[in-house]
Coordinates of C-alpha atoms in Angstrom, one line a residue:
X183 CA 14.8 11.5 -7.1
X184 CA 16.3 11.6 -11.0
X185 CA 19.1 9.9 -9.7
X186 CA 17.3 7.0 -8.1
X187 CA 14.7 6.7 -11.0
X188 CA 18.0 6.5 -13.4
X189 CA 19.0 3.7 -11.6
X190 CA 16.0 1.7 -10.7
X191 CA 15.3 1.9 -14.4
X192 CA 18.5 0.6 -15.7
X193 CA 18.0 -2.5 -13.0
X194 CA 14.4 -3.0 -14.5
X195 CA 15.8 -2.7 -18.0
X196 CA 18.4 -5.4 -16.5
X197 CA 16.3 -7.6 -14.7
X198 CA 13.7 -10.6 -16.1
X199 CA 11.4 -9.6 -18.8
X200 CA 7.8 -9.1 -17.5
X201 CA 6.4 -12.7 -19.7
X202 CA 9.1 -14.4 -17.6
X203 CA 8.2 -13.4 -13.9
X204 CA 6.5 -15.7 -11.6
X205 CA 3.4 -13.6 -10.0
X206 CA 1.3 -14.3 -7.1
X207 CA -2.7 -15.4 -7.8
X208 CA -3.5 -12.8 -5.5
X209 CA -4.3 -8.5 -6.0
X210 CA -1.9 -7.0 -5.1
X211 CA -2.2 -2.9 -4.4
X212 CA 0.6 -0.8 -3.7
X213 CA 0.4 2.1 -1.2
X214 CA 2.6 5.1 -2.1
X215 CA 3.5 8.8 -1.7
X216 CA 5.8 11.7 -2.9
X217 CA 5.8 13.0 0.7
X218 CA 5.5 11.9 4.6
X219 CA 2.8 12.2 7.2
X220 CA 0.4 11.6 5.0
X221 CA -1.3 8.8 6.2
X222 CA -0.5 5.7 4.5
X223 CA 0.1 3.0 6.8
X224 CA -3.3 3.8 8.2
X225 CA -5.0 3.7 5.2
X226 CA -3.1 0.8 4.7
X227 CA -4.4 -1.1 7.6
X228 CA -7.7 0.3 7.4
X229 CA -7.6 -1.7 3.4
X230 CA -6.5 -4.6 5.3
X231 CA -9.0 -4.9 7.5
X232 CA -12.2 -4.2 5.7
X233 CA -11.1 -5.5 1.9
X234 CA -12.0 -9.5 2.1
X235 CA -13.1 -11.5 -0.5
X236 CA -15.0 -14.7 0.4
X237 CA -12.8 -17.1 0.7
X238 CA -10.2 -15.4 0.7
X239 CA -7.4 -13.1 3.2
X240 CA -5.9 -10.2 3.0
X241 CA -2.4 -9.8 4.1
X242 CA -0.7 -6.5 4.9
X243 CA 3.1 -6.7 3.7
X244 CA 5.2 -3.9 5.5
X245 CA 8.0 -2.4 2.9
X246 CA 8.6 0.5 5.0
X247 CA 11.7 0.5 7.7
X248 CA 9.9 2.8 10.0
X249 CA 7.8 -0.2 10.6
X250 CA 5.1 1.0 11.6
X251 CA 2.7 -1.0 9.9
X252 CA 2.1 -3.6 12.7
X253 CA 1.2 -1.5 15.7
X254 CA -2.1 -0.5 13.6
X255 CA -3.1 -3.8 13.0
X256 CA -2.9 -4.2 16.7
X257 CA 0.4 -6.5 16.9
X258 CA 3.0 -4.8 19.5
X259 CA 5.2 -7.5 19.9
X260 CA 8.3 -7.7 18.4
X261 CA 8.9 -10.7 15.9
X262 CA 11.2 -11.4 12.9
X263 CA 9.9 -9.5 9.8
X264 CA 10.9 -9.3 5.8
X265 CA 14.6 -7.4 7.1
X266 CA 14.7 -11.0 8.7
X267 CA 13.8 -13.1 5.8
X268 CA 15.0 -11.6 2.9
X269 CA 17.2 -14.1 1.6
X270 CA 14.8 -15.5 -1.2
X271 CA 13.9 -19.2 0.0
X272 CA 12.7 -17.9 3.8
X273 CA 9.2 -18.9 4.2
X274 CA 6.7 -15.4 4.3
X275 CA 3.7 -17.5 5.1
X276 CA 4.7 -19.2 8.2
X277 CA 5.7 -15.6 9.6
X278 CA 1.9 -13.6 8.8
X279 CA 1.0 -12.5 11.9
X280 CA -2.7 -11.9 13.2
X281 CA -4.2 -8.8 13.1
X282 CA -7.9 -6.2 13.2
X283 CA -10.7 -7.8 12.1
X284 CA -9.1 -11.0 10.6
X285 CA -6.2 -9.1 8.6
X286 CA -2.8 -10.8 8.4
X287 CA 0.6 -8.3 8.4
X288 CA 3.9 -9.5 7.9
X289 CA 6.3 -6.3 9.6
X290 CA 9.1 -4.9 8.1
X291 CA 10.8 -5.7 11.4
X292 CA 13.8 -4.4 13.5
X293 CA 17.5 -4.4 12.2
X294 CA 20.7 -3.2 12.4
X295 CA 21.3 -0.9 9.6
X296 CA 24.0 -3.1 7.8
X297 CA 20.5 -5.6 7.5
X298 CA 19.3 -2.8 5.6
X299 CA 21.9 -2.3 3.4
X300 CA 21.6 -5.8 2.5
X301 CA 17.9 -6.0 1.9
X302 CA 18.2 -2.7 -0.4
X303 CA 21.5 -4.1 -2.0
X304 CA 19.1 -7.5 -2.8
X305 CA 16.4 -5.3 -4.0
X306 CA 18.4 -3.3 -6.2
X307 CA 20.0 -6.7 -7.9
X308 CA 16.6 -8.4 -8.5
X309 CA 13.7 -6.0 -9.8
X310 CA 12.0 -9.5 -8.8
X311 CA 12.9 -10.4 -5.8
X312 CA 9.2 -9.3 -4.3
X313 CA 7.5 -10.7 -6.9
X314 CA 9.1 -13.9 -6.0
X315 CA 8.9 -13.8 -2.5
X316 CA 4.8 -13.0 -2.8
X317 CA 4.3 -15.9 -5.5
X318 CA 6.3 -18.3 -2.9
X319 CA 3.4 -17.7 -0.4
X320 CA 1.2 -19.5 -2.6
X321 CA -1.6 -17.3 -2.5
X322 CA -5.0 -17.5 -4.3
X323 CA -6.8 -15.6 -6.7
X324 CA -9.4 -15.1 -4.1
X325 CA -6.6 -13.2 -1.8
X326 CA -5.4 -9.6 -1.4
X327 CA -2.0 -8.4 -0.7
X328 CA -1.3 -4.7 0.7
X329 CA 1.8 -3.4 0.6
X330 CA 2.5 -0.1 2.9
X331 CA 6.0 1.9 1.5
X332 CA 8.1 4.2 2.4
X333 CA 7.6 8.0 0.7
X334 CA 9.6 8.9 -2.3
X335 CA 11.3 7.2 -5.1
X336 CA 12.3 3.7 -3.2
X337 CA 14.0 0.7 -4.1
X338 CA 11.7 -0.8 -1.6
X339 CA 8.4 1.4 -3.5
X340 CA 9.9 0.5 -6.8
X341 CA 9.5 -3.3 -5.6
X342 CA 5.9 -2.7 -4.7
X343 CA 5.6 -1.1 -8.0
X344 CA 6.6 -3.4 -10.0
X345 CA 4.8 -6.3 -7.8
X346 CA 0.7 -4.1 -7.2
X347 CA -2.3 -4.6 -9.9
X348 CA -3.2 -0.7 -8.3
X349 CA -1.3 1.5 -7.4
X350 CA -3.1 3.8 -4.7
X351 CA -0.8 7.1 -4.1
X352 CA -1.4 8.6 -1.0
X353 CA -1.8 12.8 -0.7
X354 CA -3.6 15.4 1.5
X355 CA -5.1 18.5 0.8
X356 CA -2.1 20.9 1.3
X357 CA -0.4 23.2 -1.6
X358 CA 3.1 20.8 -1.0
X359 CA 1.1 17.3 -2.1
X360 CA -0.7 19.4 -4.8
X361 CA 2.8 20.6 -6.1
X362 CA 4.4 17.1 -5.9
X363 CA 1.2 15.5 -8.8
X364 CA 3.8 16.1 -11.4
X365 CA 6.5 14.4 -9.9
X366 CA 4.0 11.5 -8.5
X367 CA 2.7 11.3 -12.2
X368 CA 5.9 11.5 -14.2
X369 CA 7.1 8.3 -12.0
X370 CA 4.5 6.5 -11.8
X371 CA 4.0 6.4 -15.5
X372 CA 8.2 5.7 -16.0
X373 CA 7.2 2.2 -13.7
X374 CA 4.1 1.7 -15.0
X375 CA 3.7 -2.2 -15.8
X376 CA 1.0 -4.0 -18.0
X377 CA -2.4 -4.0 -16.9
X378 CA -1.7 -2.0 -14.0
X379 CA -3.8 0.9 -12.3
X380 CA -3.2 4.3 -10.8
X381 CA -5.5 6.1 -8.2
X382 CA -5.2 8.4 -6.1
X383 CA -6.7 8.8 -2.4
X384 CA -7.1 12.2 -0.6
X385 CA -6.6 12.0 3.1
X386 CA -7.1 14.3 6.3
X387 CA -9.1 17.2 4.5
X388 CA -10.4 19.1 7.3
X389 CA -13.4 20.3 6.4
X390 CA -13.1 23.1 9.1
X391 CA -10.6 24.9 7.2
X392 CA -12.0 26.8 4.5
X393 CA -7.9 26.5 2.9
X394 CA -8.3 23.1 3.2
X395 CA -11.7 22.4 1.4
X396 CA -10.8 24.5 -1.4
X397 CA -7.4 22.2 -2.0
X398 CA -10.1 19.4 -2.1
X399 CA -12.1 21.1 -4.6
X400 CA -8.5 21.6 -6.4
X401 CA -7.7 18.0 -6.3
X402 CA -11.0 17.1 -7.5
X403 CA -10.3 19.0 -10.7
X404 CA -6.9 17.9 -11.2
X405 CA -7.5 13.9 -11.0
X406 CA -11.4 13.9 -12.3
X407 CA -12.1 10.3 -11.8
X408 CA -8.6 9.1 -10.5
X409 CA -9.4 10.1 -7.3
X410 CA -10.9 7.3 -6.3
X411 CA -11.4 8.2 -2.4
X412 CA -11.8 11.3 0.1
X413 CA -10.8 10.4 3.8
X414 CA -11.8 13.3 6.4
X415 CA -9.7 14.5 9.1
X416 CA -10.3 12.3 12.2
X417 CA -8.3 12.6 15.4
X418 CA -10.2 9.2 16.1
X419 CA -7.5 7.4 13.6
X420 CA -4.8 8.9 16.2
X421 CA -6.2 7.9 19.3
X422 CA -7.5 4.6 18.4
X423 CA -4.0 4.1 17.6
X424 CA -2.5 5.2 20.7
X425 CA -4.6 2.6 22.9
X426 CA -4.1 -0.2 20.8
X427 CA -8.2 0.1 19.5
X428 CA -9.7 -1.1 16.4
X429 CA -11.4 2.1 15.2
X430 CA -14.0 -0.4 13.4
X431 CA -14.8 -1.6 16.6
X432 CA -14.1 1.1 19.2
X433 CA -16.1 3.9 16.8
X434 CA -17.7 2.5 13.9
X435 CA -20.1 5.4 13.4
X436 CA -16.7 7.8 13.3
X437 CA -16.6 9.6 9.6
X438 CA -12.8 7.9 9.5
X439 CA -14.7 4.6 9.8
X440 CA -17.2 5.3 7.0
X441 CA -14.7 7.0 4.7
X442 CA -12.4 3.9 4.8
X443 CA -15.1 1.6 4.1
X444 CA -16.2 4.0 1.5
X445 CA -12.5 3.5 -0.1
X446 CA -12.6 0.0 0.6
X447 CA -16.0 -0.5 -1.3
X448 CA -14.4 1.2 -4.5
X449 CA -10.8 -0.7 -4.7
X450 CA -13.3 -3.3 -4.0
X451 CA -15.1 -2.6 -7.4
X452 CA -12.3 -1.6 -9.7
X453 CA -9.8 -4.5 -8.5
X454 CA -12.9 -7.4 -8.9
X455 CA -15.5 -6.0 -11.2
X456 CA -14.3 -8.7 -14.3
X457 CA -14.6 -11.3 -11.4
X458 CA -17.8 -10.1 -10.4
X459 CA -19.5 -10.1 -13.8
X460 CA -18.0 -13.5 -14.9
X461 CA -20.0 -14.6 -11.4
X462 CA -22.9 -13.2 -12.3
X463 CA -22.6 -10.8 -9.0
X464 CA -23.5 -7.2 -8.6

């Protein structure tokens, strides 16, 4: 991970200075993790579908090659995604694709791997080249981007990173994700742009494990107010996703329902409370 971070540093240092860069109107938030199979590409989805403001859409942008974004959103077929138009004057906005409860998604898509290599090699030329990309969709101040990323130090996280007005990082209550708040927090500050926010969101504690619910109460104590949001193990998520379901719709009473609206409702706050009080709104 040093390596990388040497490298994505020295592009950043290389690249457009931050006053320079065209940004989208729209919040962006960036989902990340140190490790795997922790859950972000439904939490991801489950942002997507349930954070709206009026007037406004939220579009879920898949960074991550195992592009699995899509079949949560409820889109199975396959269609040309960002490893298709990555070349900087393709047009993102005609390619959003329907999804859950109104969301958009734009998939990573399906390529051979010398596509990849190309899309990386872009990223790793242009610290930008996101940033453009989302500001070419002409989005408003009233819409929300999502972007889903692969675990690690990424270029394709690093993009997100340097594109997201929060930065949600993904962990679960094992001792490995505990271990790895160092490494999460030592990165994320090297990246860290103006203005921009860190939180933290722990998923899948099982609160029929006693091992379990004490890593909670761990976590709880390490981030204080950081951790913005608890999501409860919930087989639901799983299933929902193996019959193509919208869990808001198929089980809206389930605790993974209420805990993702729960999240919702706080990047919600913190992303739009200026907004709000400038409106006069609650």
């Amino acid at each position: 991970m040093s390596d990388l971070l040497r490298e994505l540093n020295q592009v950043r240092r290389d690249g457009l200075p931050e006053t320079t860069r065209k940004r989208t109107k729209a919040k962006v938030i960036a989902i990340v993790s140190a490790n795997g199979g922790v859950g972000k590409s439904t939490v991801a989805a489950g942002l997507a579908k349930t954070l709206r403001r009026p007037g406004g859409r939220t579009i879920a942008i898949d960074l991550d090659p195992q592009n699995a974004l899509s079949s949560h959103l409820g889109i199975t077929r396959q269609v040309p995604g960002l490893i298709q138009l990555k070349e900087q004057d393709a047009d993102w906005g005609a390619h959003r694709l329907p999804g859950f409860s109104d969301s958009e998604c734009l998939p990573f898509g399906t390529g051979e791997m010398d596509d990849r290599h190309l899309l990386r090699q872009l990223m790793l030329e242009d610290s930008d080249w996101l940033n453009q990309h989302l500001a070419s969709m002409n989005l408003s101040e009233n819409d929300t981007v999502i972007l889903d990323t692969p675990s690690g130090a990424t270029v394709y996280s690093q993009q997100a990173l340097d594109a997201a007005d929060l930065v949600l990082v993904m962990t679960v209550a094992d001792a490995a994700s505990y271990l790895a708040l160092d490494t999460m927090t030592q990165w994320l500050e090297t990246t860290r742009r103006r203005g921009q926010r860190h939180r933290y969101v722990l998923n899948q504690r099982d609160d029929s494990r006693t091992f379990s619910r004490d890593m909670g109460v761990l976590f709880v104590r390490r981030l204080g107010a950081d951790l913005i949001g608890t999501i409860r193990l919930d087989h639901q998520f799983n299933e929902s996703l193996a019959y193509g379901r919208d869990l808001l719709q198929y089980a809206p009473e389930s605790i993974g329902c209420h805990d993702i609206l729960s999240l919702s409702g706080a990047v919600h706050a913190l992303l739009f409370a200026d907004t709000c009080s400038q409106q006069g709104t609650p």
